[in-house]
Tab-separated table of C-alpha atoms in Angstrom:
chain	number	residue	atom	x	y	z
A	1	ARG	CA	-2.614	-29.249	-59.730
A	2	MET	CA	-5.622	-30.988	-58.468
A	3	ALA	CA	-7.626	-27.758	-58.115
A	4	ALA	CA	-6.770	-26.820	-61.755
A	5	SER	CA	-7.966	-30.176	-63.106
A	6	ILE	CA	-11.132	-29.757	-61.112
A	7	THR	CA	-11.699	-26.348	-62.345
A	8	ALA	CA	-11.033	-27.373	-66.032
A	9	ALA	CA	-13.363	-30.291	-65.780
A	10	CYS	CA	-16.180	-28.307	-64.181
A	11	THR	CA	-16.180	-25.560	-66.687
A	12	SER	CA	-16.220	-28.114	-69.580
A	13	THR	CA	-19.476	-29.265	-71.385
A	14	ARG	CA	-18.146	-32.918	-71.289
A	15	PRO	CA	-19.373	-35.327	-68.658
A	16	LEU	CA	-17.257	-35.086	-65.438
A	17	PRO	CA	-14.716	-37.906	-65.123
A	18	LEU	CA	-15.263	-39.993	-61.978
A	19	HIS	CA	-11.745	-39.463	-60.478
A	20	VAL	CA	-12.214	-35.682	-60.942
A	21	PHE	CA	-15.569	-35.719	-59.246
A	22	ALA	CA	-14.172	-37.780	-56.375
A	23	ALA	CA	-11.324	-35.335	-56.001
A	24	ALA	CA	-13.819	-32.368	-55.940
A	25	VAL	CA	-15.919	-34.111	-53.249
A	26	ALA	CA	-12.745	-34.883	-51.182
A	27	LEU	CA	-11.501	-31.312	-51.566
A	28	LEU	CA	-14.960	-30.021	-50.601
A	29	LEU	CA	-15.103	-32.290	-47.521
A	30	ALA	CA	-11.513	-31.418	-46.390
A	31	SER	CA	-12.349	-27.650	-46.749
A	32	LEU	CA	-15.592	-28.087	-44.631
A	33	LEU	CA	-13.632	-29.999	-42.135
A	34	ALA	CA	-10.859	-27.377	-41.961
A	35	VAL	CA	-13.365	-24.514	-41.586
A	36	SER	CA	-15.725	-26.225	-39.141
A	37	ALA	CA	-12.879	-27.105	-36.676
A	38	ALA	CA	-9.978	-24.933	-37.409
A	39	GLY	CA	-7.534	-25.001	-34.613
A	40	HIS	CA	-8.978	-27.841	-32.646
A	41	PRO	CA	-6.412	-28.907	-29.978
A	42	ALA	CA	-6.486	-32.586	-30.961
A	43	ASP	CA	-5.848	-32.056	-34.609
A	44	PRO	CA	-2.627	-33.736	-35.942
A	45	VAL	CA	0.520	-31.634	-35.781
A	46	VAL	CA	2.338	-30.965	-39.012
A	47	ILE	CA	6.057	-32.061	-38.534
A	48	SER	CA	8.157	-30.471	-41.233
A	49	SER	CA	11.661	-31.850	-40.859
A	50	ASP	CA	13.844	-34.556	-39.517
A	51	ALA	CA	14.869	-32.490	-36.547
A	52	ALA	CA	11.284	-31.547	-35.764
A	53	PHE	CA	10.395	-35.255	-35.823
A	54	GLU	CA	13.390	-36.084	-33.404
A	55	GLU	CA	12.277	-33.342	-31.009
A	56	THR	CA	8.506	-33.728	-31.205
A	57	VAL	CA	7.911	-37.434	-31.459
A	58	LEU	CA	11.061	-39.430	-30.381
A	59	GLY	CA	11.834	-36.785	-27.615
A	60	ASP	CA	8.281	-36.936	-25.983
A	61	ASP	CA	7.196	-39.438	-23.352
A	62	ALA	CA	3.749	-39.675	-24.836
A	63	VAL	CA	2.727	-42.180	-27.509
A	64	TRP	CA	2.476	-40.702	-30.992
A	65	ALA	CA	0.566	-41.859	-34.135
A	66	ILE	CA	2.162	-40.412	-37.374
A	67	LEU	CA	0.657	-40.334	-40.709
A	68	PHE	CA	3.339	-40.377	-43.477
A	69	VAL	CA	2.158	-38.718	-46.685
A	70	ALA	CA	3.932	-38.049	-50.016
A	71	SER	CA	3.391	-34.778	-52.013
A	72	GLY	CA	4.625	-33.698	-55.364
A	73	ARG	CA	3.973	-34.523	-59.013
A	74	ASP	CA	5.309	-38.061	-58.862
A	75	VAL	CA	2.495	-39.182	-56.609
A	76	GLY	CA	-0.474	-39.436	-59.042
A	77	GLU	CA	-4.074	-38.623	-58.516
A	78	GLU	CA	-5.220	-41.831	-57.127
A	79	ARG	CA	-2.556	-41.870	-54.377
A	80	GLU	CA	-3.244	-38.054	-53.816
A	81	MET	CA	-6.837	-38.997	-53.146
A	82	ALA	CA	-5.946	-41.794	-50.769
A	83	MET	CA	-3.696	-39.400	-48.800
A	84	MET	CA	-6.450	-36.785	-48.500
A	85	THR	CA	-8.905	-39.408	-47.399
A	86	SER	CA	-6.330	-40.720	-44.778
A	87	GLU	CA	-5.631	-37.222	-43.461
A	88	MET	CA	-9.288	-36.738	-42.823
A	89	GLN	CA	-9.594	-40.147	-41.162
A	90	VAL	CA	-6.540	-39.525	-38.929
A	91	THR	CA	-7.993	-36.068	-37.959
A	92	HIS	CA	-11.286	-37.871	-36.891
A	93	VAL	CA	-9.327	-40.579	-35.022
A	94	ALA	CA	-7.036	-37.965	-33.366
A	95	ARG	CA	-10.213	-36.190	-31.980
A	96	ASP	CA	-11.670	-39.554	-30.818
A	97	LEU	CA	-8.483	-40.592	-29.091
A	98	ALA	CA	-7.448	-37.188	-27.558
A	99	PRO	CA	-5.768	-36.732	-25.063
A	100	LEU	CA	-4.693	-40.442	-25.000
A	101	VAL	CA	-2.502	-40.318	-28.182
A	102	LYS	CA	-0.869	-37.448	-29.994
A	103	PHE	CA	-0.995	-37.387	-33.703
A	104	GLY	CA	1.145	-35.846	-36.370
A	105	VAL	CA	1.644	-35.722	-40.153
A	106	VAL	CA	5.004	-35.932	-41.870
A	107	ASP	CA	5.743	-35.618	-45.641
A	108	VAL	CA	8.290	-38.067	-46.593
A	109	HIS	CA	10.026	-35.451	-48.813
A	110	ALA	CA	10.287	-32.994	-45.959
A	111	ALA	CA	11.692	-35.618	-43.520
A	112	LYS	CA	13.793	-37.828	-45.903
A	113	ALA	CA	16.110	-39.328	-43.275
A	114	THR	CA	13.169	-40.167	-40.906
A	115	ALA	CA	11.220	-41.797	-43.655
A	116	SER	CA	14.182	-43.634	-44.895
A	117	GLU	CA	15.052	-45.029	-41.404
A	118	LEU	CA	11.432	-46.177	-40.788
A	119	ASN	CA	11.252	-47.619	-44.252
A	120	VAL	CA	8.408	-45.373	-45.471
A	121	ARG	CA	8.658	-44.820	-49.208
A	122	THR	CA	6.594	-42.547	-51.374
A	123	ARG	CA	4.836	-45.494	-53.125
A	124	ARG	CA	3.792	-46.873	-49.732
A	125	CYS	CA	2.022	-43.682	-48.444
A	126	PRO	CA	-0.231	-42.962	-46.785
A	127	LYS	CA	1.196	-45.045	-43.867
A	128	LEU	CA	0.277	-44.713	-40.215
A	129	LEU	CA	2.930	-45.577	-37.612
A	130	LEU	CA	2.302	-45.822	-33.783
A	131	PHE	CA	5.322	-45.068	-31.666
A	132	THR	CA	4.734	-46.794	-28.381
A	133	THR	CA	8.299	-47.293	-27.197
A	134	ARG	CA	11.279	-45.051	-26.538
A	135	ALA	CA	13.093	-47.079	-29.199
A	136	ARG	CA	13.326	-45.962	-32.779
A	137	ASP	CA	10.621	-48.361	-33.884
A	138	ALA	CA	6.949	-48.213	-34.615
A	139	ASP	CA	3.881	-50.456	-35.197
A	140	GLN	CA	2.091	-49.958	-38.328
A	141	VAL	CA	-1.700	-49.259	-38.208
A	142	LYS	CA	-3.635	-50.429	-41.276
A	143	LEU	CA	-5.569	-47.711	-42.974
A	144	GLU	CA	-6.672	-49.026	-46.385
A	145	GLY	CA	-10.291	-49.925	-46.454
A	146	ARG	CA	-10.904	-49.194	-42.883
A	147	GLU	CA	-13.309	-46.846	-41.120
A	148	SER	CA	-12.144	-44.310	-38.568
A	149	ASN	CA	-13.669	-46.307	-35.591
A	150	ALA	CA	-11.854	-49.453	-36.591
A	151	ILE	CA	-8.510	-47.526	-36.677
A	152	ALA	CA	-9.228	-45.974	-33.390
A	153	LEU	CA	-10.076	-49.469	-31.864
A	154	ASP	CA	-6.887	-50.884	-33.295
A	155	ILE	CA	-4.720	-48.073	-31.702
A	156	ARG	CA	-6.584	-48.425	-28.275
A	157	ALA	CA	-5.777	-52.288	-28.389
A	158	LYS	CA	-2.045	-51.609	-29.126
A	159	ILE	CA	-1.740	-49.048	-26.101
A	160	ASN	CA	-4.024	-50.741	-23.680
A	161	ASP	CA	-1.247	-51.984	-21.380
A	162	LEU	CA	0.642	-48.716	-21.236
A	163	ALA	CA	0.876	-46.411	-18.244
A	164	LYS	CA	-0.969	-43.175	-18.394
A	165	GLY	CA	0.488	-39.857	-17.553
A	166	GLU	CA	-0.914	-36.492	-16.534
A	167	GLY	CA	-4.111	-35.598	-18.455
A	168	GLY	CA	-4.562	-39.271	-19.330
A	169	VAL	CA	-1.978	-39.349	-22.106
A	170	ALA	CA	-0.552	-42.815	-22.819
A	171	LEU	CA	3.234	-43.016	-22.039
A	172	LYS	CA	5.833	-44.838	-24.089
A	173	LYS	CA	7.460	-47.841	-22.478
A	174	THR	CA	11.230	-48.060	-22.133
A	175	LEU	CA	12.672	-51.296	-23.366
A	176	ALA	CA	15.285	-52.787	-21.135
A	177	VAL	CA	18.572	-53.626	-22.483
A	178	GLY	CA	20.525	-56.636	-21.035
A	179	SER	CA	20.287	-60.207	-20.096
A	180	GLY	CA	16.912	-59.918	-18.311
A	181	ALA	CA	18.464	-61.206	-15.126
A	182	PRO	CA	17.640	-59.231	-11.874
A	183	LEU	CA	20.179	-56.540	-11.030
A	184	ASP	CA	21.471	-58.295	-7.958
A	185	GLU	CA	22.584	-61.200	-10.165
A	186	LEU	CA	24.769	-59.148	-12.489
């Protein structure tokens, strides 16, 4: 849909609307990024279902940062642009933080139960969540209006105290359940 509106606007003799020009530039940048580094090992993994999310993110000992996006016609051009920009930012951050943190992208329409459980709605996308514990909980990392290096610094600060595993990957912490008393007192 976006490509069709860009093509129609570019073949017209009228001045190019600003939002269409911005979409064309973002599409060009995304294409260049995809071509220049296709298959980079640190690129975010596309997680396409609730079961894949459970297995890939929650079942892994490593810390994951997941970008939730929304696709479809109910999103709107402005929100679609924000998601494209966020995906490019997250790809840059993923490469900067590799192998410390693993990154993924989830469409809220493809993993509805996961998005609902984590309170991610279409109107709130794009949203970046950082999974630092084995619990079904995550910390939100602010994206809007921030540069990639600021996002990376924020993530580094949130995982600074976590143990590192093989290859330097940050490991999720396990939350203890109970009274907090030493085991010999129970």
